[in-house]
Amino acid sequence: MAHAHSHTFTHFNPLRHEGLALPSRRNLLKAGLAGLAGLSLPTLLRQQAQAASPSKRGKSLILLWLTGGMSHIDTWDPKPERPPENRGPFGVMKTKIPGTIICEHLPKMAAMLDRFTLIRSVDSDGSNHEPNRVMQAGYRDAEPRTNPNANRYPAIGSVIAKQHGPNHPSMPPYATFMRSRSHVAFAGDLGKAYDPFVLNSAANGLPILDLVGQDSGSRTEASLFRLPAEVSYDRIDERRGLLKQFDTVRAEIDRTDSMAVMDRYGQQAVDMLVGRRMQDALDLSKEPEAIRRRYGSHLWFQQALIARRMVEAGTAFITLDLSYHTASGTWDTHGDNIPPYGGISKGLKPLLPLLDHLVTTLIEDLDQRGLLDDCLVLVMGEFGRTPQMGTQGSTDGRNHWPPVSSMALAGGGFRHGQVIGATERDGGKIKERPVTPGDLAATIYHHFGVPQDTVYFEPTGRPINVVQENGKPLAELV
């Protein structure tokens, strides 16, 4: 029942936003009683603990999102026997999987392809970018350019956040480094509590790149964790005990122990934002120098290392938005004469050694640390590129091509060293074994132990299956 008159707690002003400011008893009480920084983080933690499956802990996923849509023909599904206007400018090389070739600019991946699965028959029809939702959500209808209700479909990562939860209560279940909000899928009807935790303002000392990938010379600052100058972490820690002083008040207003539960989740909310586990995971200075050198200094490499550290610390699902540009994305290679992304020769070619080093270094590191069997690494974009070169008046660009794309997977305890599916001779259509967005979602949910018949509810109360199009976990993997 709502009350218009004043009451015992009116002077707390619990609905007033004051950000992450805890220098006083009043503000700490607000953090516990009204939700920290207006984010309702205690509620988020409580819901995650209630929803998380106790039988399937420790699973994780790192999504390397190739924002803009990487050309499948010029990377993982080459057509060397075709004319130049179809096959493109790159050569090919043999791989660790007998009879399988990939682009010559991915030599590290070729040398360890037996630890990967390539899927050459991804049916990404209906997918678009800005926003990039269809493949990240597993729903074809999650495309706002054609469906006004598309933003209501939750990201796969958000479903994992709700149904599986974090692998440690002080860590966010779903997190992302993102160049633009339109590059990453959010929670939709699941509620903002299951949106990804955006790491951009939480990591310190990462290089800041401009829209074409040039190092600006500036470095990120962990502003999320910065407290007012007059407030120390010791002082925050002292204030944590204040809620315990309200036992008398609790006894008077609450006989169900719900305030005790709220205290516990309020404590965890403070731990996540000003505690050490999250900050330590984001602090690369705590990583051995040899490992930091192995990854390298490029922004994407350092973000990948942080992703591995966050998996170790207890985050379940991490998306890395691999893009310099904030618009359609760095992998949107329409043509060398169409800035800013360029075409296949000048746009895609410089990106491939970065991807080659990033993904192979990450896989080897996860394996050496005993994490690879539980951590699935997924490399993909929103669609493929046209079979013909020279689109939009360019000489070497390729347009969007939703009918087919390729993706790569490693880890997760799945069977690897294989190629799933195939395209026609020119790479323009799926020839065999189409893999739908629903199949992708079902496979990820299988990895996390989320039941395939899981539903969420629209605001009207109508249940919606998280797996669409009769999607099934890929039998070749599981």
CSV table of C-alpha atoms in Angstrom, one decimal:
chain,number,residue,atom,x,y,z
A,1,MET,CA,0.0,0.0,0.0
A,2,ALA,CA,1.3,3.4,-0.9
A,3,HIS,CA,1.5,6.2,1.7
A,4,ALA,CA,1.3,9.8,0.9
A,5,HIS,CA,2.1,10.9,4.4
A,6,SER,CA,5.5,11.0,6.1
A,7,HIS,CA,6.7,7.9,7.9
A,8,THR,CA,9.6,6.7,10.0
A,9,PHE,CA,12.0,6.4,7.0
A,10,THR,CA,11.0,9.6,5.1
A,11,HIS,CA,14.2,11.4,6.2
A,12,PHE,CA,16.3,8.7,4.5
A,13,ASN,CA,15.2,10.0,1.1
A,14,PRO,CA,15.6,6.5,-0.3
A,15,LEU,CA,14.4,7.4,-3.8
A,16,ARG,CA,16.8,10.2,-4.3
A,17,HIS,CA,19.7,9.3,-6.7
A,18,GLU,CA,23.1,10.2,-5.3
A,19,GLY,CA,25.3,7.9,-7.2
A,20,LEU,CA,28.0,5.8,-5.7
A,21,ALA,CA,28.5,8.1,-2.8
A,22,LEU,CA,29.0,6.4,0.6
A,23,PRO,CA,30.7,9.0,2.8
A,24,SER,CA,27.9,9.1,5.4
A,25,ARG,CA,25.7,6.9,7.4
A,26,ARG,CA,22.6,8.1,5.5
A,27,ASN,CA,24.1,7.2,2.1
A,28,LEU,CA,25.2,3.8,3.1
A,29,LEU,CA,21.8,3.1,4.4
A,30,LYS,CA,20.4,4.2,1.0
A,31,ALA,CA,22.8,1.8,-0.7
A,32,GLY,CA,21.4,-1.1,1.4
A,33,LEU,CA,17.7,0.0,1.5
A,34,ALA,CA,17.1,1.5,-1.9
A,35,GLY,CA,19.6,0.0,-4.3
A,36,LEU,CA,23.2,1.1,-4.9
A,37,ALA,CA,23.7,3.9,-7.5
A,38,GLY,CA,20.1,3.5,-8.6
A,39,LEU,CA,21.0,0.1,-10.2
A,40,SER,CA,19.1,-2.1,-7.7
A,41,LEU,CA,22.2,-4.2,-7.5
A,42,PRO,CA,21.2,-5.9,-4.2
A,43,THR,CA,18.0,-7.0,-6.0
A,44,LEU,CA,20.1,-8.2,-9.0
A,45,LEU,CA,22.2,-10.3,-6.7
A,46,ARG,CA,19.3,-11.7,-4.8
A,47,GLN,CA,17.5,-12.7,-8.0
A,48,GLN,CA,20.6,-14.3,-9.5
A,49,ALA,CA,21.1,-16.4,-6.3
A,50,GLN,CA,17.5,-17.5,-6.4
A,51,ALA,CA,17.6,-18.4,-10.2
A,52,ALA,CA,21.1,-19.9,-10.5
A,53,SER,CA,21.2,-23.6,-11.0
A,54,PRO,CA,23.1,-25.2,-8.1
A,55,SER,CA,24.0,-28.2,-10.2
A,56,LYS,CA,25.9,-26.4,-13.0
A,57,ARG,CA,28.5,-24.0,-11.7
A,58,GLY,CA,31.8,-22.9,-13.2
A,59,LYS,CA,30.8,-22.8,-16.8
A,60,SER,CA,31.7,-19.7,-18.8
A,61,LEU,CA,31.8,-18.2,-22.3
A,62,ILE,CA,33.9,-15.5,-24.0
A,63,LEU,CA,32.3,-14.1,-27.1
A,64,LEU,CA,34.7,-12.4,-29.5
A,65,TRP,CA,32.3,-10.3,-31.5
A,66,LEU,CA,33.6,-9.3,-35.0
A,67,THR,CA,31.5,-6.1,-35.2
A,68,GLY,CA,30.4,-5.3,-38.7
A,69,GLY,CA,30.4,-8.8,-40.2
A,70,MET,CA,33.6,-10.6,-41.2
A,71,SER,CA,34.0,-11.9,-44.7
A,72,HIS,CA,33.6,-15.7,-44.5
A,73,ILE,CA,35.1,-16.2,-48.0
A,74,ASP,CA,38.3,-14.3,-47.2
A,75,THR,CA,38.8,-16.1,-43.9
A,76,TRP,CA,37.4,-19.5,-42.8
A,77,ASP,CA,35.6,-20.6,-46.0
A,78,PRO,CA,37.9,-19.7,-48.9
A,79,LYS,CA,37.1,-20.6,-52.5
A,80,PRO,CA,40.6,-20.7,-54.1
A,81,GLU,CA,39.4,-22.3,-57.4
A,82,ARG,CA,37.0,-19.5,-58.1
A,83,PRO,CA,37.6,-16.4,-60.3
A,84,PRO,CA,39.3,-13.5,-58.5
A,85,GLU,CA,36.1,-11.4,-58.3
A,86,ASN,CA,34.7,-14.2,-56.2
A,87,ARG,CA,37.6,-15.7,-54.3
A,88,GLY,CA,39.2,-12.4,-53.3
A,89,PRO,CA,42.9,-11.3,-53.1
A,90,PHE,CA,44.1,-13.7,-50.4
A,91,GLY,CA,45.8,-17.1,-50.7
A,92,VAL,CA,45.1,-20.1,-48.6
A,93,MET,CA,47.0,-22.5,-46.3
A,94,LYS,CA,46.6,-26.1,-45.0
A,95,THR,CA,45.5,-26.6,-41.4
A,96,LYS,CA,45.9,-29.1,-38.6
A,97,ILE,CA,42.5,-30.6,-39.8
A,98,PRO,CA,43.4,-32.8,-42.9
A,99,GLY,CA,41.8,-31.5,-46.0
A,100,THR,CA,40.7,-28.2,-44.5
A,101,ILE,CA,42.2,-24.9,-45.7
A,102,ILE,CA,41.7,-21.3,-44.4
A,103,CYS,CA,43.1,-17.9,-45.3
A,104,GLU,CA,46.9,-17.4,-45.4
A,105,HIS,CA,46.7,-14.6,-42.9
A,106,LEU,CA,45.6,-16.9,-40.1
A,107,PRO,CA,48.7,-19.1,-39.7
A,108,LYS,CA,48.5,-19.5,-35.9
A,109,MET,CA,44.9,-20.6,-36.1
A,110,ALA,CA,45.7,-23.0,-39.0
A,111,ALA,CA,48.4,-24.6,-36.9
A,112,MET,CA,46.0,-25.4,-34.1
A,113,LEU,CA,42.7,-25.8,-35.9
A,114,ASP,CA,42.4,-29.3,-34.5
A,115,ARG,CA,41.4,-27.5,-31.3
A,116,PHE,CA,38.6,-25.5,-33.0
A,117,THR,CA,35.4,-26.2,-34.7
A,118,LEU,CA,34.6,-24.2,-37.8
A,119,ILE,CA,30.9,-23.8,-38.7
A,120,ARG,CA,30.7,-22.7,-42.4
A,121,SER,CA,26.9,-22.9,-42.7
A,122,VAL,CA,25.5,-20.3,-40.2
A,123,ASP,CA,22.1,-19.2,-41.3
A,124,SER,CA,22.2,-15.5,-40.2
A,125,ASP,CA,19.2,-14.5,-42.4
A,126,GLY,CA,17.5,-11.5,-40.9
A,127,SER,CA,20.5,-10.3,-38.9
A,128,ASN,CA,21.7,-6.7,-39.2
A,129,HIS,CA,23.9,-4.4,-37.3
A,130,GLU,CA,23.3,-1.2,-35.3
A,131,PRO,CA,21.9,-2.9,-33.3
A,132,ASN,CA,23.6,-6.3,-33.4
A,133,ARG,CA,20.9,-8.4,-31.8
A,134,VAL,CA,19.7,-11.4,-33.9
A,135,MET,CA,22.8,-13.6,-33.5
A,136,GLN,CA,23.5,-12.4,-29.9
A,137,ALA,CA,20.0,-13.1,-28.8
A,138,GLY,CA,19.2,-16.2,-30.9
A,139,TYR,CA,15.9,-14.7,-32.2
A,140,ARG,CA,15.4,-13.7,-35.8
A,141,ASP,CA,12.7,-11.2,-34.7
A,142,ALA,CA,15.3,-9.4,-32.6
A,143,GLU,CA,15.9,-7.0,-35.4
A,144,PRO,CA,14.6,-3.5,-34.7
A,145,ARG,CA,14.8,-2.3,-38.3
A,146,THR,CA,12.0,-4.7,-39.1
A,147,ASN,CA,10.3,-5.4,-35.8
A,148,PRO,CA,9.3,-2.5,-33.4
A,149,ASN,CA,9.3,-5.0,-30.5
A,150,ALA,CA,12.8,-6.4,-31.2
A,151,ASN,CA,14.5,-4.8,-28.2
A,152,ARG,CA,12.3,-6.9,-25.9
A,153,TYR,CA,14.1,-10.1,-26.8
A,154,PRO,CA,16.8,-10.8,-24.2
A,155,ALA,CA,20.5,-11.4,-25.1
A,156,ILE,CA,21.7,-15.0,-24.6
A,157,GLY,CA,24.1,-13.5,-22.0
A,158,SER,CA,21.2,-12.0,-20.1
A,159,VAL,CA,19.4,-15.4,-20.0
A,160,ILE,CA,22.6,-16.9,-18.7
A,161,ALA,CA,22.8,-14.1,-16.1
A,162,LYS,CA,19.3,-15.0,-14.9
A,163,GLN,CA,19.3,-18.8,-15.2
A,164,HIS,CA,22.9,-19.6,-14.3
A,165,GLY,CA,24.2,-16.5,-12.5
A,166,PRO,CA,27.8,-15.7,-11.8
A,167,ASN,CA,30.3,-18.3,-10.8
A,168,HIS,CA,31.2,-16.1,-7.8
A,169,PRO,CA,28.7,-13.8,-6.1
A,170,SER,CA,31.0,-10.8,-6.1
A,171,MET,CA,31.3,-10.9,-9.9
A,172,PRO,CA,28.8,-9.8,-12.5
A,173,PRO,CA,27.4,-12.8,-14.5
A,174,TYR,CA,27.3,-11.0,-17.8
A,175,ALA,CA,29.9,-8.3,-18.7
A,176,THR,CA,31.2,-6.5,-21.8
A,177,PHE,CA,33.8,-4.2,-23.2
A,178,MET,CA,31.8,-2.4,-25.9
A,179,ARG,CA,32.6,0.3,-28.4
A,180,SER,CA,28.9,1.2,-28.8
A,181,ARG,CA,25.7,0.2,-27.1
A,182,SER,CA,24.3,-0.8,-30.5
A,183,HIS,CA,27.0,-3.5,-30.8
A,184,VAL,CA,25.9,-5.6,-27.8
A,185,ALA,CA,22.6,-7.2,-27.0
A,186,PHE,CA,20.9,-6.3,-23.7
A,187,ALA,CA,18.3,-7.9,-21.4
A,188,GLY,CA,15.0,-6.7,-22.9
A,189,ASP,CA,12.0,-8.1,-21.1
A,190,LEU,CA,14.2,-9.9,-18.6
A,191,GLY,CA,14.8,-6.5,-17.0
A,192,LYS,CA,17.8,-4.2,-16.6
A,193,ALA,CA,19.1,-6.3,-13.7
A,194,TYR,CA,20.3,-8.7,-16.4
A,195,ASP,CA,21.9,-6.2,-18.7
A,196,PRO,CA,25.6,-6.6,-19.2
A,197,PHE,CA,28.0,-5.0,-16.7
A,198,VAL,CA,29.9,-2.5,-18.9
A,199,LEU,CA,33.6,-2.7,-18.2
A,200,ASN,CA,34.8,0.4,-20.1
A,201,SER,CA,34.9,2.6,-17.1
A,202,ALA,CA,36.1,-0.1,-14.7
A,203,ALA,CA,39.4,-1.0,-16.3
A,204,ASN,CA,42.5,1.2,-15.7
A,205,GLY,CA,45.4,1.9,-18.1
A,206,LEU,CA,44.0,0.4,-21.3
A,207,PRO,CA,45.0,2.2,-24.5
A,208,ILE,CA,42.4,4.5,-26.0
A,209,LEU,CA,42.1,4.0,-29.8
A,210,ASP,CA,40.6,6.4,-32.3
A,211,LEU,CA,37.9,5.4,-34.8
A,212,VAL,CA,40.4,3.7,-37.2
A,213,GLY,CA,42.4,2.0,-34.5
A,214,GLN,CA,45.3,4.5,-34.0
A,215,ASP,CA,46.6,4.8,-30.4
A,216,SER,CA,45.6,8.2,-29.1
A,217,GLY,CA,48.3,8.1,-26.4
A,218,SER,CA,45.7,8.3,-23.7
A,219,ARG,CA,44.8,5.5,-21.3
A,220,THR,CA,41.5,4.6,-19.6
A,221,GLU,CA,40.9,5.4,-15.9
A,222,ALA,CA,38.8,3.2,-13.6
A,223,SER,CA,36.4,6.0,-12.9
A,224,LEU,CA,33.7,3.5,-11.8
A,225,PHE,CA,35.7,2.7,-8.6
A,226,ARG,CA,36.8,6.2,-7.9
A,227,LEU,CA,35.6,7.5,-4.6
A,228,PRO,CA,35.4,11.1,-3.4
A,229,ALA,CA,38.8,12.3,-2.1
A,230,GLU,CA,37.6,12.5,1.5
A,231,VAL,CA,36.3,8.9,1.5
A,232,SER,CA,38.7,6.0,1.9
A,233,TYR,CA,38.0,2.3,1.5
A,234,ASP,CA,38.7,1.9,5.2
A,235,ARG,CA,36.0,4.4,5.9
A,236,ILE,CA,33.6,2.6,3.6
A,237,ASP,CA,34.5,-0.7,5.4
A,238,GLU,CA,33.7,0.9,8.7
A,239,ARG,CA,30.3,2.0,7.4
A,240,ARG,CA,29.4,-1.5,6.2
A,241,GLY,CA,28.7,-2.5,9.8
A,242,LEU,CA,26.1,0.2,10.3
A,243,LEU,CA,23.2,-1.8,9.0
A,244,LYS,CA,23.7,-4.3,11.7
A,245,GLN,CA,22.9,-1.6,14.3
A,246,PHE,CA,19.3,-1.6,13.2
A,247,ASP,CA,18.3,-4.9,14.8
A,248,THR,CA,15.8,-3.1,17.0
A,249,VAL,CA,14.2,-1.3,14.0
A,250,ARG,CA,14.1,-4.6,12.0
A,251,ALA,CA,12.3,-6.4,14.9
A,252,GLU,CA,9.6,-3.8,14.9
A,253,ILE,CA,8.9,-3.6,11.2
A,254,ASP,CA,9.8,-7.0,9.9
A,255,ARG,CA,9.1,-10.5,11.3
A,256,THR,CA,10.1,-12.4,8.1
A,257,ASP,CA,13.9,-11.8,8.1
A,258,SER,CA,13.7,-10.2,4.7
A,259,MET,CA,15.7,-7.2,5.9
A,260,ALA,CA,18.4,-9.6,7.0
A,261,VAL,CA,18.4,-10.9,3.5
A,262,MET,CA,18.5,-7.4,2.1
A,263,ASP,CA,21.5,-6.6,4.3
A,264,ARG,CA,23.3,-9.6,2.9
A,265,TYR,CA,22.7,-8.6,-0.7
A,266,GLY,CA,23.5,-4.9,0.1
A,267,GLN,CA,26.8,-6.1,1.4
A,268,GLN,CA,27.5,-8.0,-1.8
A,269,ALA,CA,26.6,-5.0,-3.8
A,270,VAL,CA,29.2,-2.9,-2.0
A,271,ASP,CA,31.7,-5.7,-2.4
A,272,MET,CA,31.2,-5.8,-6.2
A,273,LEU,CA,31.6,-2.1,-6.7
A,274,VAL,CA,34.2,-1.2,-4.1
A,275,GLY,CA,35.5,-4.6,-3.0
A,276,ARG,CA,38.7,-6.1,-4.3
A,277,ARG,CA,37.7,-9.2,-6.3
A,278,MET,CA,36.3,-7.3,-9.2
A,279,GLN,CA,39.0,-4.7,-9.1
A,280,ASP,CA,41.8,-7.3,-8.9
A,281,ALA,CA,40.3,-9.1,-12.0
A,282,LEU,CA,40.5,-5.9,-13.9
A,283,ASP,CA,44.0,-5.0,-12.8
A,284,LEU,CA,46.5,-6.3,-15.3
A,285,SER,CA,49.4,-5.2,-13.1
A,286,LYS,CA,48.7,-8.3,-11.1
A,287,GLU,CA,49.3,-10.5,-14.1
A,288,PRO,CA,52.8,-12.0,-14.5
A,289,GLU,CA,54.8,-9.9,-17.0
A,290,ALA,CA,55.5,-12.9,-19.2
A,291,ILE,CA,51.8,-13.5,-19.7
A,292,ARG,CA,51.2,-9.8,-20.4
A,293,ARG,CA,54.0,-9.9,-23.0
A,294,ARG,CA,52.5,-13.0,-24.6
A,295,TYR,CA,49.2,-11.3,-25.1
A,296,GLY,CA,50.7,-8.0,-26.3
A,297,SER,CA,49.9,-4.3,-26.0
A,298,HIS,CA,47.0,-3.9,-28.4
A,299,LEU,CA,43.7,-2.9,-26.8
A,300,TRP,CA,41.9,-6.1,-27.9
A,301,PHE,CA,44.7,-8.3,-26.6
A,302,GLN,CA,44.5,-6.6,-23.2
A,303,GLN,CA,40.7,-6.9,-23.1
A,304,ALA,CA,41.1,-10.6,-23.9
A,305,LEU,CA,43.5,-11.0,-21.0
A,306,ILE,CA,41.0,-9.2,-18.7
A,307,ALA,CA,38.3,-11.5,-20.0
A,308,ARG,CA,40.3,-14.5,-19.0
A,309,ARG,CA,40.9,-13.0,-15.6
A,310,MET,CA,37.2,-12.3,-15.1
A,311,VAL,CA,36.4,-15.9,-16.0
A,312,GLU,CA,38.8,-17.0,-13.3
A,313,ALA,CA,37.3,-14.6,-10.8
A,314,GLY,CA,33.7,-15.9,-11.5
A,315,THR,CA,32.1,-14.0,-14.4
A,316,ALA,CA,30.0,-16.4,-16.6
A,317,PHE,CA,29.6,-14.6,-19.9
A,318,ILE,CA,31.8,-11.9,-21.4
A,319,THR,CA,31.4,-10.2,-24.8
A,320,LEU,CA,34.3,-8.3,-26.4
A,321,ASP,CA,33.2,-5.9,-29.0
A,322,LEU,CA,36.1,-6.0,-31.4
A,323,SER,CA,35.6,-2.7,-33.2
A,324,TYR,CA,37.4,0.6,-33.4
A,325,HIS,CA,34.5,2.5,-34.8
A,326,THR,CA,31.3,3.3,-32.9
A,327,ALA,CA,29.0,3.0,-36.0
A,328,SER,CA,28.5,-0.2,-38.0
A,329,GLY,CA,31.9,-1.7,-36.9
A,330,THR,CA,35.5,-2.2,-38.0
A,331,TRP,CA,34.7,-5.5,-39.9
A,332,ASP,CA,32.2,-3.8,-42.2
A,333,THR,CA,34.5,-3.9,-45.2
A,334,HIS,CA,32.5,-2.3,-48.0
A,335,GLY,CA,35.5,-1.1,-50.0
A,336,ASP,CA,38.9,0.7,-49.9
A,337,ASN,CA,37.3,3.8,-51.4
A,338,ILE,CA,34.5,3.8,-48.8
A,339,PRO,CA,36.0,5.0,-45.5
A,340,PRO,CA,36.5,4.4,-42.6
A,341,TYR,CA,36.6,0.6,-42.7
A,342,GLY,CA,38.2,0.0,-46.1
A,343,GLY,CA,37.7,-3.2,-48.2
A,344,ILE,CA,39.2,-6.6,-48.2
A,345,SER,CA,42.8,-5.6,-49.0
A,346,LYS,CA,43.3,-2.5,-46.8
A,347,GLY,CA,40.5,-3.0,-44.4
A,348,LEU,CA,40.3,-6.7,-43.5
A,349,LYS,CA,43.9,-7.7,-44.1
A,350,PRO,CA,45.3,-5.7,-41.1
A,351,LEU,CA,42.7,-7.1,-38.8
A,352,LEU,CA,43.4,-10.8,-39.5
A,353,PRO,CA,46.8,-11.0,-37.7
A,354,LEU,CA,45.2,-9.4,-34.7
A,355,LEU,CA,42.4,-11.9,-34.6
A,356,ASP,CA,44.8,-14.8,-35.3
A,357,HIS,CA,47.1,-13.8,-32.3
A,358,LEU,CA,44.2,-12.9,-30.0
A,359,VAL,CA,42.2,-16.1,-30.3
A,360,THR,CA,45.1,-18.6,-30.3
A,361,THR,CA,46.8,-16.9,-27.4
A,362,LEU,CA,43.5,-16.9,-25.4
A,363,ILE,CA,42.8,-20.6,-26.1
A,364,GLU,CA,46.4,-21.6,-25.1
A,365,ASP,CA,46.2,-19.5,-21.9
A,366,LEU,CA,42.8,-20.9,-20.9
A,367,ASP,CA,44.1,-24.4,-21.6
A,368,GLN,CA,47.3,-23.9,-19.6
A,369,ARG,CA,45.3,-22.6,-16.6
A,370,GLY,CA,42.9,-25.6,-16.7
A,371,LEU,CA,40.0,-23.4,-17.7
A,372,LEU,CA,39.4,-24.4,-21.3
A,373,ASP,CA,37.1,-27.4,-20.7
A,374,ASP,CA,34.7,-25.2,-18.8
A,375,CYS,CA,35.1,-22.0,-20.9
A,376,LEU,CA,33.6,-21.9,-24.4
A,377,VAL,CA,35.2,-19.4,-26.8
A,378,LEU,CA,33.0,-18.3,-29.6
A,379,VAL,CA,34.2,-16.1,-32.5
A,380,MET,CA,31.6,-14.6,-34.9
A,381,GLY,CA,29.9,-11.5,-36.3
A,382,GLU,CA,26.4,-10.6,-37.4
A,383,PHE,CA,26.6,-12.0,-41.0
A,384,GLY,CA,29.0,-12.8,-43.8
A,385,ARG,CA,29.9,-10.8,-46.9
A,386,THR,CA,28.8,-11.0,-50.5
A,387,PRO,CA,30.3,-13.6,-52.9
A,388,GLN,CA,31.2,-10.9,-55.4
A,389,MET,CA,33.9,-8.3,-54.9
A,390,GLY,CA,33.5,-4.7,-56.0
A,391,THR,CA,30.2,-3.7,-54.3
A,392,GLN,CA,29.0,-0.2,-53.9
A,393,GLY,CA,31.3,1.1,-56.7
A,394,SER,CA,34.4,-0.2,-55.0
A,395,THR,CA,37.0,-2.5,-56.5
A,396,ASP,CA,37.6,-4.8,-53.5
A,397,GLY,CA,34.7,-4.4,-51.0
A,398,ARG,CA,32.0,-6.8,-50.1
A,399,ASN,CA,28.5,-5.9,-48.9
A,400,HIS,CA,26.5,-7.5,-46.0
A,401,TRP,CA,25.4,-11.1,-46.7
A,402,PRO,CA,23.0,-12.5,-44.1
A,403,PRO,CA,22.2,-15.7,-46.0
A,404,VAL,CA,25.4,-17.3,-44.7
A,405,SER,CA,28.3,-16.7,-42.4
A,406,SER,CA,31.0,-18.6,-40.6
A,407,MET,CA,31.9,-18.9,-36.9
A,408,ALA,CA,34.6,-20.6,-34.9
A,409,LEU,CA,34.4,-22.3,-31.5
A,410,ALA,CA,36.9,-23.8,-29.1
A,411,GLY,CA,36.8,-25.1,-25.5
A,412,GLY,CA,33.8,-25.8,-23.5
A,413,GLY,CA,34.4,-29.5,-23.2
A,414,PHE,CA,33.0,-30.0,-26.8
A,415,ARG,CA,34.3,-32.2,-29.5
A,416,HIS,CA,36.6,-30.1,-31.8
A,417,GLY,CA,38.9,-30.6,-34.7
A,418,GLN,CA,36.0,-30.5,-37.3
A,419,VAL,CA,34.2,-28.5,-39.8
A,420,ILE,CA,30.4,-28.3,-39.7
A,421,GLY,CA,28.4,-27.5,-42.8
A,422,ALA,CA,29.4,-26.2,-46.2
A,423,THR,CA,28.5,-23.5,-48.7
A,424,GLU,CA,27.9,-23.7,-52.4
A,425,ARG,CA,30.9,-23.3,-54.8
A,426,ASP,CA,30.8,-19.5,-54.7
A,427,GLY,CA,30.1,-19.2,-50.9
A,428,GLY,CA,26.8,-17.5,-51.5
A,429,LYS,CA,24.4,-20.1,-50.1
A,430,ILE,CA,24.3,-22.9,-47.6
A,431,LYS,CA,24.9,-26.3,-49.3
A,432,GLU,CA,24.5,-28.5,-46.2
A,433,ARG,CA,23.8,-28.5,-42.5
A,434,PRO,CA,22.3,-25.0,-41.8
A,435,VAL,CA,22.9,-23.8,-38.3
A,436,THR,CA,20.3,-21.3,-37.1
A,437,PRO,CA,20.3,-18.6,-34.4
A,438,GLY,CA,18.1,-21.0,-32.4
A,439,ASP,CA,20.7,-23.8,-32.7
A,440,LEU,CA,23.4,-21.5,-31.5
A,441,ALA,CA,21.4,-20.4,-28.5
A,442,ALA,CA,20.4,-24.0,-27.7
A,443,THR,CA,24.1,-25.0,-27.8
A,444,ILE,CA,25.1,-22.3,-25.5
A,445,TYR,CA,22.3,-23.1,-23.1
A,446,HIS,CA,23.4,-26.7,-23.2
A,447,HIS,CA,26.9,-25.7,-22.2
A,448,PHE,CA,25.6,-23.8,-19.2
A,449,GLY,CA,23.1,-26.4,-18.2
A,450,VAL,CA,20.1,-24.2,-18.8
A,451,PRO,CA,17.1,-26.4,-19.7
A,452,GLN,CA,16.0,-26.1,-23.4
A,453,ASP,CA,12.4,-25.5,-22.4
A,454,THR,CA,13.2,-22.4,-20.3
A,455,VAL,CA,10.9,-19.5,-20.8
A,456,TYR,CA,10.7,-15.9,-19.8
A,457,PHE,CA,7.6,-13.8,-19.5
A,458,GLU,CA,6.5,-10.7,-21.5
A,459,PRO,CA,5.0,-7.8,-19.5
A,460,THR,CA,1.6,-9.2,-20.4
A,461,GLY,CA,2.5,-12.5,-18.7
A,462,ARG,CA,2.8,-14.5,-22.0
A,463,PRO,CA,5.7,-17.1,-21.8
A,464,ILE,CA,8.4,-16.9,-24.5
A,465,ASN,CA,10.8,-19.8,-25.0
A,466,VAL,CA,14.5,-18.8,-24.9
A,467,VAL,CA,15.2,-21.3,-27.7
A,468,GLN,CA,13.4,-20.5,-30.9
A,469,GLU,CA,12.9,-22.1,-34.4
A,470,ASN,CA,13.1,-25.6,-32.8
A,471,GLY,CA,16.7,-24.9,-32.1
A,472,LYS,CA,18.8,-27.9,-31.0
A,473,PRO,CA,22.3,-28.2,-29.5
A,474,LEU,CA,24.7,-29.1,-32.2
A,475,ALA,CA,25.0,-32.9,-32.1
A,476,GLU,CA,28.4,-32.8,-33.7
A,477,LEU,CA,29.8,-30.8,-30.7
A,478,VAL,CA,28.0,-32.4,-27.7
